[in-house]
Tab-separated table of C-alpha atoms in Angstrom:
chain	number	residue	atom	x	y	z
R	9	UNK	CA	114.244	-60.412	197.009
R	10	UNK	CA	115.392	-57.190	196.849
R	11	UNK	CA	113.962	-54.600	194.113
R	12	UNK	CA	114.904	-51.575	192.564
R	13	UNK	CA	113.110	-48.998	191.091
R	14	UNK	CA	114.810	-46.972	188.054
R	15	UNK	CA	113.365	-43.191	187.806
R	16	UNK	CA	115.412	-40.319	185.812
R	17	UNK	CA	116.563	-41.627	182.207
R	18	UNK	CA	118.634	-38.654	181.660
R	19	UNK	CA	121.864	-39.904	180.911
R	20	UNK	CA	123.352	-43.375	179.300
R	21	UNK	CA	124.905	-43.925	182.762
R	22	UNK	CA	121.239	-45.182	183.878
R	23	UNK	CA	121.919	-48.578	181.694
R	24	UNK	CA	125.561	-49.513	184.003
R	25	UNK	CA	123.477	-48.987	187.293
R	26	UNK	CA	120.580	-51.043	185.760
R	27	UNK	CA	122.429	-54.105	184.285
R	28	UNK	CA	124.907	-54.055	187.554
R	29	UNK	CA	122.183	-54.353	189.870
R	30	UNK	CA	120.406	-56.854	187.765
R	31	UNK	CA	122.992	-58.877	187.639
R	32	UNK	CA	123.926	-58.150	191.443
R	33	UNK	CA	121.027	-60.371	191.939
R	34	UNK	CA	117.959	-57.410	192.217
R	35	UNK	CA	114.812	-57.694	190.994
R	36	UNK	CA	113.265	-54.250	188.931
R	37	UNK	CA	110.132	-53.605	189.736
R	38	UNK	CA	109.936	-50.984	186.711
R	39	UNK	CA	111.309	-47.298	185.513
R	40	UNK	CA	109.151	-44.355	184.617
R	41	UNK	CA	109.872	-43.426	181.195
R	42	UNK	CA	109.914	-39.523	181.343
R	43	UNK	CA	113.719	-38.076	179.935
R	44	UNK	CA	115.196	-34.855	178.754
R	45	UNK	CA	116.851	-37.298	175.811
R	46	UNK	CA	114.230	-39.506	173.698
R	47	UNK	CA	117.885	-41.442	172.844
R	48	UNK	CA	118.887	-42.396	176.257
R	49	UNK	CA	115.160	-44.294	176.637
R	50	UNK	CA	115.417	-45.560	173.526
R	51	UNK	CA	118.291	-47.336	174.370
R	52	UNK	CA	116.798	-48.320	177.599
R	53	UNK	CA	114.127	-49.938	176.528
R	54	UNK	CA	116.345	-52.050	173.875
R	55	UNK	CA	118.547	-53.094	176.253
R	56	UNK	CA	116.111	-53.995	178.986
R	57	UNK	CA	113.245	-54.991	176.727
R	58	UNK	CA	111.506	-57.129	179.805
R	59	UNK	CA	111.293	-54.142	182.425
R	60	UNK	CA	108.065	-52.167	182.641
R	61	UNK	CA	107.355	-48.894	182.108
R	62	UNK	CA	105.020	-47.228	185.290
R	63	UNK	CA	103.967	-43.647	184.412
R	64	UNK	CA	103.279	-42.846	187.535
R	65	UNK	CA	106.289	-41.909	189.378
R	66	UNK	CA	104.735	-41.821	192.553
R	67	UNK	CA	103.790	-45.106	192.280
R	68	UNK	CA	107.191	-46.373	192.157
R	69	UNK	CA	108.187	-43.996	195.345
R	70	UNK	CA	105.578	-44.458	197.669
R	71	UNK	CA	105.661	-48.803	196.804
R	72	UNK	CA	106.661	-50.394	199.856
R	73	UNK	CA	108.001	-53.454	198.581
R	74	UNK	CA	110.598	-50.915	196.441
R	75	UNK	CA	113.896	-51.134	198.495
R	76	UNK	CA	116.052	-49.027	196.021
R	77	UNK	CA	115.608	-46.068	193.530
R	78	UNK	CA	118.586	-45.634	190.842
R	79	UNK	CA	118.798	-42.778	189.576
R	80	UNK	CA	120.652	-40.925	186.349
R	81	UNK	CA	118.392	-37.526	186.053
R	82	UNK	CA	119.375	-34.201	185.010
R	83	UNK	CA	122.119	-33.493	187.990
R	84	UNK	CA	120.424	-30.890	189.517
R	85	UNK	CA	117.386	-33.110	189.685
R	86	UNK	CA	119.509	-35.699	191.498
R	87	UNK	CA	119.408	-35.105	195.090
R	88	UNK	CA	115.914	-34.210	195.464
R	89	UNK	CA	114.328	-36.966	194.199
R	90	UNK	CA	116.969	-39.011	196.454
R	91	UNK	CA	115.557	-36.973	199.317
R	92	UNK	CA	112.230	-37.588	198.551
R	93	UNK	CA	113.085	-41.507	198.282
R	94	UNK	CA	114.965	-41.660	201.428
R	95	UNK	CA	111.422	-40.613	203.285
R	96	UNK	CA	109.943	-42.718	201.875
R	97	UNK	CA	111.919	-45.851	203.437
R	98	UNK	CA	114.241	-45.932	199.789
R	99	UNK	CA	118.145	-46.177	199.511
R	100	UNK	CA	119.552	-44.275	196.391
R	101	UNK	CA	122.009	-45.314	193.804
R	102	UNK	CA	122.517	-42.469	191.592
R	103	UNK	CA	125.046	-41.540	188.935
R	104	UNK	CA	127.686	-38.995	189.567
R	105	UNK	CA	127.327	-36.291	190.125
R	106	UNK	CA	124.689	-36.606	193.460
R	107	UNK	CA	124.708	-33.265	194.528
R	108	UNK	CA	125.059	-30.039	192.612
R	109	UNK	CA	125.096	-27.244	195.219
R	110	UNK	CA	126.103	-27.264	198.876
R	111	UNK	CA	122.705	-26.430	199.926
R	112	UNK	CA	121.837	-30.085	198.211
R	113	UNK	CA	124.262	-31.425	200.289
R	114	UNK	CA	123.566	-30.699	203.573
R	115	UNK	CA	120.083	-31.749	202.798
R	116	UNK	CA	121.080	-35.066	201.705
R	117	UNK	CA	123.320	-35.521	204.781
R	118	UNK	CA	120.310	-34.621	206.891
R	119	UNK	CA	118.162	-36.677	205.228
R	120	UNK	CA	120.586	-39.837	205.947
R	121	UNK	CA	120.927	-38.602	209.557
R	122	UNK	CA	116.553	-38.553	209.904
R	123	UNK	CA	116.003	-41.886	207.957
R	124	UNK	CA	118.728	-44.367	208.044
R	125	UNK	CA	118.517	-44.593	204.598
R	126	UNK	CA	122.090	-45.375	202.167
R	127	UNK	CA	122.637	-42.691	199.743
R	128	UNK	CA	125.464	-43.912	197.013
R	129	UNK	CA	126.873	-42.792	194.152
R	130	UNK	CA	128.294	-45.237	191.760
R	131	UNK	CA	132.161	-43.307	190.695
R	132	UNK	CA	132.203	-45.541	187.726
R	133	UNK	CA	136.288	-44.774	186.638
R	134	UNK	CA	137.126	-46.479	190.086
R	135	UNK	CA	133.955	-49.191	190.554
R	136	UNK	CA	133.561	-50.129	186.691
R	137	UNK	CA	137.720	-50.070	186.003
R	138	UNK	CA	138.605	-53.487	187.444
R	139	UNK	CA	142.432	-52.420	186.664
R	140	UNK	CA	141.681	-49.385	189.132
R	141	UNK	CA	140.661	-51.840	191.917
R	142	UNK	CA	143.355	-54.158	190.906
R	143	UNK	CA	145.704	-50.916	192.112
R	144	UNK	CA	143.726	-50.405	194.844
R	145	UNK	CA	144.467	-54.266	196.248
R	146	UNK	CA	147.668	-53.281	195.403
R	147	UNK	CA	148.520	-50.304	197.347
R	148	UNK	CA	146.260	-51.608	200.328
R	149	UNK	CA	148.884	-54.346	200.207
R	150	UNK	CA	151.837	-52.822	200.594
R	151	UNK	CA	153.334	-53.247	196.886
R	152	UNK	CA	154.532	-49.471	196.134
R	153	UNK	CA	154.912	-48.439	199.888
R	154	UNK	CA	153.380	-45.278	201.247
R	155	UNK	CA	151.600	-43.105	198.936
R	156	UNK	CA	153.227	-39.824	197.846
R	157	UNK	CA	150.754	-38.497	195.263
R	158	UNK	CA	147.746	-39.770	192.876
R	159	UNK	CA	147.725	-37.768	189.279
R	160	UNK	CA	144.199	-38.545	187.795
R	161	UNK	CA	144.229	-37.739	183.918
R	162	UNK	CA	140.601	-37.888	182.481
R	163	UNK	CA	139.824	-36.641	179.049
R	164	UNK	CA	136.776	-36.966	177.439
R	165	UNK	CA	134.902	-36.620	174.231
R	166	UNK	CA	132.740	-33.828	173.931
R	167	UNK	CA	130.314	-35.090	171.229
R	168	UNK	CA	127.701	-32.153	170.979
R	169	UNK	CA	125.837	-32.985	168.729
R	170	UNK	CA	123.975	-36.071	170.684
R	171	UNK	CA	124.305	-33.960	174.217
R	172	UNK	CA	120.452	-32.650	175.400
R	173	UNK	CA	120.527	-29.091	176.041
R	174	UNK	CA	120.935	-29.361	179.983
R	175	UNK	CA	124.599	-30.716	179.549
R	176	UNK	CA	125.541	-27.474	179.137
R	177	UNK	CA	124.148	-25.497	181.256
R	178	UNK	CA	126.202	-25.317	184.745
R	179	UNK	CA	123.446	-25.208	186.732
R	180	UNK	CA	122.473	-28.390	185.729
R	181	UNK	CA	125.028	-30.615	185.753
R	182	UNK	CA	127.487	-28.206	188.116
R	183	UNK	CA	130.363	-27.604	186.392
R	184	UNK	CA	133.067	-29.767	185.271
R	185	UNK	CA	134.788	-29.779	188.866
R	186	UNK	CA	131.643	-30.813	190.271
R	187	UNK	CA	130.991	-33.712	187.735
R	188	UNK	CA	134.019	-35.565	185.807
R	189	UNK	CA	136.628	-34.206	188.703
R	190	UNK	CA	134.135	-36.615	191.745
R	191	UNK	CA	135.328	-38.975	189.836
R	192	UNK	CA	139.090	-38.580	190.309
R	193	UNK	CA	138.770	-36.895	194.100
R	194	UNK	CA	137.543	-40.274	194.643
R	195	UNK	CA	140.256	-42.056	193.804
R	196	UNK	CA	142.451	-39.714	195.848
R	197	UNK	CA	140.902	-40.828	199.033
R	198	UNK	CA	140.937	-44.444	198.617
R	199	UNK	CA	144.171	-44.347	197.457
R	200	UNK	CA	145.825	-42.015	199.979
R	201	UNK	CA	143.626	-43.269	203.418
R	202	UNK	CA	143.210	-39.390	203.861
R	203	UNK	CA	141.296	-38.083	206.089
R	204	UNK	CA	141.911	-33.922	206.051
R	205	UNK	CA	141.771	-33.373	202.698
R	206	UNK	CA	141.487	-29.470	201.354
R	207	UNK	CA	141.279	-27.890	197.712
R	208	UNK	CA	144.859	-26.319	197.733
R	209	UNK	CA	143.559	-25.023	193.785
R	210	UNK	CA	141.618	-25.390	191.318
R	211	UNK	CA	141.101	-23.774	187.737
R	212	UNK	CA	138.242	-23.852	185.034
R	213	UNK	CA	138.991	-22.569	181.454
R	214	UNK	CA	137.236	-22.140	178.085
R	215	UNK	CA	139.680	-22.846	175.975
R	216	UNK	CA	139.130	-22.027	171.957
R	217	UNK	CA	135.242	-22.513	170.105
R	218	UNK	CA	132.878	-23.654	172.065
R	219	UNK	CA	129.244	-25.477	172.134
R	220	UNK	CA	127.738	-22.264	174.285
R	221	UNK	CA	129.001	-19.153	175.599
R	222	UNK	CA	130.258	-20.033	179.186
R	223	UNK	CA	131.098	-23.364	179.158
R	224	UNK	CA	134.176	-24.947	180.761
R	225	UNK	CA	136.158	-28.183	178.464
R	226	UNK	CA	139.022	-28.078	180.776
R	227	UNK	CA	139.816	-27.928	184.428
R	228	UNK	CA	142.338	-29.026	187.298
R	229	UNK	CA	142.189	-29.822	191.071
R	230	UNK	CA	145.705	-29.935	193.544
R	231	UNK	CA	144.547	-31.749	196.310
R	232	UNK	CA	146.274	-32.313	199.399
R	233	UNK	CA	145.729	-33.852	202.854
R	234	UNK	CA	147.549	-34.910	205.849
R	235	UNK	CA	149.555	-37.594	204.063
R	236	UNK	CA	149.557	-37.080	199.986
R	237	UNK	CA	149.444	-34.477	197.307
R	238	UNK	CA	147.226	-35.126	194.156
R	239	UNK	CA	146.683	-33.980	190.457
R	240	UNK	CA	143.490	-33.747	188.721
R	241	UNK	CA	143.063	-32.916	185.504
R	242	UNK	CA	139.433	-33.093	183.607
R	243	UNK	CA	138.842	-32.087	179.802
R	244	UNK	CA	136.742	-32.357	176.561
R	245	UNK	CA	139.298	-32.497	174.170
R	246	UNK	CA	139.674	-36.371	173.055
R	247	UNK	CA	139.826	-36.511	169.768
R	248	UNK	CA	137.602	-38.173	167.302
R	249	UNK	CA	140.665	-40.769	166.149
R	250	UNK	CA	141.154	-41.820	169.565
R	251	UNK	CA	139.605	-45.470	169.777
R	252	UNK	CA	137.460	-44.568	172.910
R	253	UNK	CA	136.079	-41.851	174.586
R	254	UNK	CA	139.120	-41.027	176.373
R	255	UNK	CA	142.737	-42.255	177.592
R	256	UNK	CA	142.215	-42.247	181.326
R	257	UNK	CA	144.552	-42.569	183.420
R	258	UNK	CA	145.296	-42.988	187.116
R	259	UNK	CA	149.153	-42.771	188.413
R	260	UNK	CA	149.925	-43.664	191.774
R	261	UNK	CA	153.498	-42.772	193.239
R	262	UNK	CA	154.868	-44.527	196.224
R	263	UNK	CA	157.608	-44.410	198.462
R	264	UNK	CA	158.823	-47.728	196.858
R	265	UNK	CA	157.599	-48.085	193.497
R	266	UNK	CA	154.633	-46.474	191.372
R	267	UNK	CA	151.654	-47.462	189.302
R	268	UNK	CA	150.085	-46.315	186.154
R	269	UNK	CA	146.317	-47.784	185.263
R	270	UNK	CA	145.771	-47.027	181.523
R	271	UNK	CA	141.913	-47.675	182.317
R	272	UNK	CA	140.521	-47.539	178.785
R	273	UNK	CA	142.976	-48.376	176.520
R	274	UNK	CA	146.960	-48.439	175.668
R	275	UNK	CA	148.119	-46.481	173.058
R	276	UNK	CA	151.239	-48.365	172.800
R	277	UNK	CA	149.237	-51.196	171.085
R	278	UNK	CA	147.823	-53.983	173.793
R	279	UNK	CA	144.737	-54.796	172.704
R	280	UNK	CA	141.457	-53.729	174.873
R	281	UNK	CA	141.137	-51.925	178.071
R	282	UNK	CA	142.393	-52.299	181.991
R	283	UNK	CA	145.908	-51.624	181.827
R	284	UNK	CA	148.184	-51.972	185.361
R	285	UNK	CA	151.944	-50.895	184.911
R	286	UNK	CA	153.610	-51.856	188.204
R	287	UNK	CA	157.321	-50.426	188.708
R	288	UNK	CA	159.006	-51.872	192.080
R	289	UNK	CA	162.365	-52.879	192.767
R	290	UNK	CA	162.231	-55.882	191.063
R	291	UNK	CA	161.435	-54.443	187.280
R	292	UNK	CA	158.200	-52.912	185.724
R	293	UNK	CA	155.192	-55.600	184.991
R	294	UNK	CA	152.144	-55.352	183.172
R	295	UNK	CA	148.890	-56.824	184.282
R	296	UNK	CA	146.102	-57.047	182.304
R	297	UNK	CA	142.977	-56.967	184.308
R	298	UNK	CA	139.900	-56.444	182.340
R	299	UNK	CA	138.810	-59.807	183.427
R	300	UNK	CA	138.870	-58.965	186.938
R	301	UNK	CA	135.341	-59.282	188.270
R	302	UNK	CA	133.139	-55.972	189.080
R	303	UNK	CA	132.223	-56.053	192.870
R	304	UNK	CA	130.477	-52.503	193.844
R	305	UNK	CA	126.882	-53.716	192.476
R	306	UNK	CA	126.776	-57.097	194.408
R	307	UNK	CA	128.203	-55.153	197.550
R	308	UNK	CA	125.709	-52.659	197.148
R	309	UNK	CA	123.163	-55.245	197.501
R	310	UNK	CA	124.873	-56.925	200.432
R	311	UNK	CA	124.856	-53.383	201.853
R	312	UNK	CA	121.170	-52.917	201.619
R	313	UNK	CA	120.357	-55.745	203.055
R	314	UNK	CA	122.302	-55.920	205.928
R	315	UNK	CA	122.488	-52.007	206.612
R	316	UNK	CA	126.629	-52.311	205.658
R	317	UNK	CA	128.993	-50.005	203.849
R	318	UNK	CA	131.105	-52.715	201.896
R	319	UNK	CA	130.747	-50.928	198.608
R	320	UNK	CA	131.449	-47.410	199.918
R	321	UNK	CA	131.321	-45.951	203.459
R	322	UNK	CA	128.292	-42.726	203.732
R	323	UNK	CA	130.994	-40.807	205.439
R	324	UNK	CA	133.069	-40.970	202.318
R	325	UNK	CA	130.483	-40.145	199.769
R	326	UNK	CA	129.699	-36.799	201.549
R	327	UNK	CA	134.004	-36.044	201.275
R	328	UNK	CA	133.825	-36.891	197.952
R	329	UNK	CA	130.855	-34.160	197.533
R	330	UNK	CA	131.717	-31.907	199.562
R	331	UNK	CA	135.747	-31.607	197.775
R	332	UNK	CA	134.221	-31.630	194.628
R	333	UNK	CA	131.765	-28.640	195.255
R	334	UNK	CA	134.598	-26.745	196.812
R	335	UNK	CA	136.520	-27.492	194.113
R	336	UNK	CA	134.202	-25.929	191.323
R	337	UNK	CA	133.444	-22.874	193.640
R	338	UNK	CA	136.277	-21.980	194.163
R	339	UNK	CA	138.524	-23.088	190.765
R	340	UNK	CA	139.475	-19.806	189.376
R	341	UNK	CA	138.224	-18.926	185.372
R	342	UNK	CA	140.407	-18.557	182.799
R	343	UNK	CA	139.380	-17.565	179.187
R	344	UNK	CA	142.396	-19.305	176.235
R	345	UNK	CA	142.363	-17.972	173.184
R	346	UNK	CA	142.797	-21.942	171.791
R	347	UNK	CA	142.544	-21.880	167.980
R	348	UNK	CA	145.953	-22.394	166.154
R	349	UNK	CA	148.396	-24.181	167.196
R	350	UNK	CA	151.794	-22.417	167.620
R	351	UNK	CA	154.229	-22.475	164.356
């Protein structure tokens, strides 16, 4: 039986990787209770009122029988304790994003080189959006022809008042390139098969009030590789009438048709989430696919124990990383007035 330790309860994240390994068939062999954010173990411990609480962390490192630590700390706290996990004979599940700084990265990929270990992130908008992976089956098969661009919309609510202080400090969490825009980079690859992929640009703005002095609600990524062109754009600007956090979307155009995922919700009226739009030459269809089944925890588990990469080649994790962080280092700052709208 495999078993899973869960240490950093730092963001609400922590419950998805928990309940999908759980019910991936893993055993938890308990979570050490220290957080930045009393709230996030508070709802921990309700929803997982059987697991134990070990206050000893190093307990739950150094324990043989432990084959995986999962992981949703304060970013920057992210890949060191993934590090120090890997030596000790752990793979890593963490929440996005892994790595913060490039300097983290290269000592994760070294770390992975020395110890054999499987260090994953878990891009939730692609593994926990069945409609994304419906797309995915979708372009893997052919139905929209050769991929000429992904656009990756992803707004998000801000909510400030119930954020812990670290959320907005970019040292932290690394900037909103580094952490929503993984997410969408992500979906780039899979979606394209690219394989040379660069930052052609990338912008960061503080648009109007904000929480702190410095911070960034909006920024863009254009990607492009050997094959496709792609548009990111990342923000904190849902609104609090929106039914959901945000209206995600992922648009896919082909060389034959196109695809729009409306992953969260459709504001044209369709009840609940997992939207697929698929325009061919034979008309424009909508699939519903919330009730798709989730697959990334369960492979993750095949993975570990049989040493695979069905949920997520390394190879492609470190891309992801790496685009993102070049992404937020380089994205050039802008400063909007925001305020009024225009008469």
């Amino acid at each position: 039986m495999t078993r899973f330790a869960v240490i950093g309860l730092d963001h609400r994240h922590v419950y998805d990787l928990t309940a999908g390994l759980l019910e991936a068939g893993m055993t938890c062999a308990g979570y050490w209770p220290d957080t930045t954010d009393k709230r996030v173990l508070q709802g921990f411990c309700k929803r997982f009122p059987d697991l134990a609480a070990v206050l000893d962390r190093r307990r739950l490192i150094e324990d043989p029988a432990v084959d995986v630590i999962v992981t949703a700390a304060v970013p920057r706290n992210r890949a060191p304790l993934a590090i120090e996990a890997m030596r000790h004979g752990k793979d890593v599940l963490t929440d996005k994003p892994g790595v913060t700084g490039v300097a983290q990265l290269d000592a994760v990929v070294q770390a992975v080189a020395e110890t054999g270990r499987i260090f994953s992130i878990c891009f939730s908008e692609r593994f926990q959006v069945p409609a994304v992976e419906a797309a995915l089956e979708l372009v893997r098969n052919g139905a929209i022809g050769a991929v000429v661009q992904t656009v990756n919309l992803a707004p998000h609510r801000l909510n400030p008042a119930i954020r812990p202080a670290w959320f907005f400090e970019p040292d932290a969490f690394g900037g909103i390139l580094c952490d929503i825009g993984s997410h969408q980079i992500d979906q780039f690859l899979v979606f394209t098969g690219s394989e040379d992929t660069h930052v052609a640009s990338s912008t960061v703005a503080s648009v109007g009030p904000l929480p702190c002095a410095g911070f960034h609600n909006f920024g863009e990524i254009v990607l492009r590789s050997e094959r496709a062109m792609g548009y990111v754009r990342v923000d904190w600007f849902t609104p609090d009438g929106l039914p959901g956090w945000g209206d995600g979307r992922l648009i896919v155009v082909g060389t034959e048709g196109s695809i729009e995922v409306r992953k969260y919700l459709d504001l044209d009226g369709r009840a609940g989430s997992d939207h697929l739009f698929l325009t061919d030459r034979q008309g424009v269809r909508h699939l519903g696919c919330a009730d798709r089944p989730i697959t990334f925890f369960r492979n993750f588990a095949a993975d570990v124990a049989a040493r695979g990469e069905s949920a997520m080649a390394q190879e492609h994790v470190f891309a992801v990383c790496r685009l993102a962080l070049e992404a937020q280092a380089r994205a050039k700052r802008l400063v909007l007035p925001g305020g009024r709208p225009l008469p």
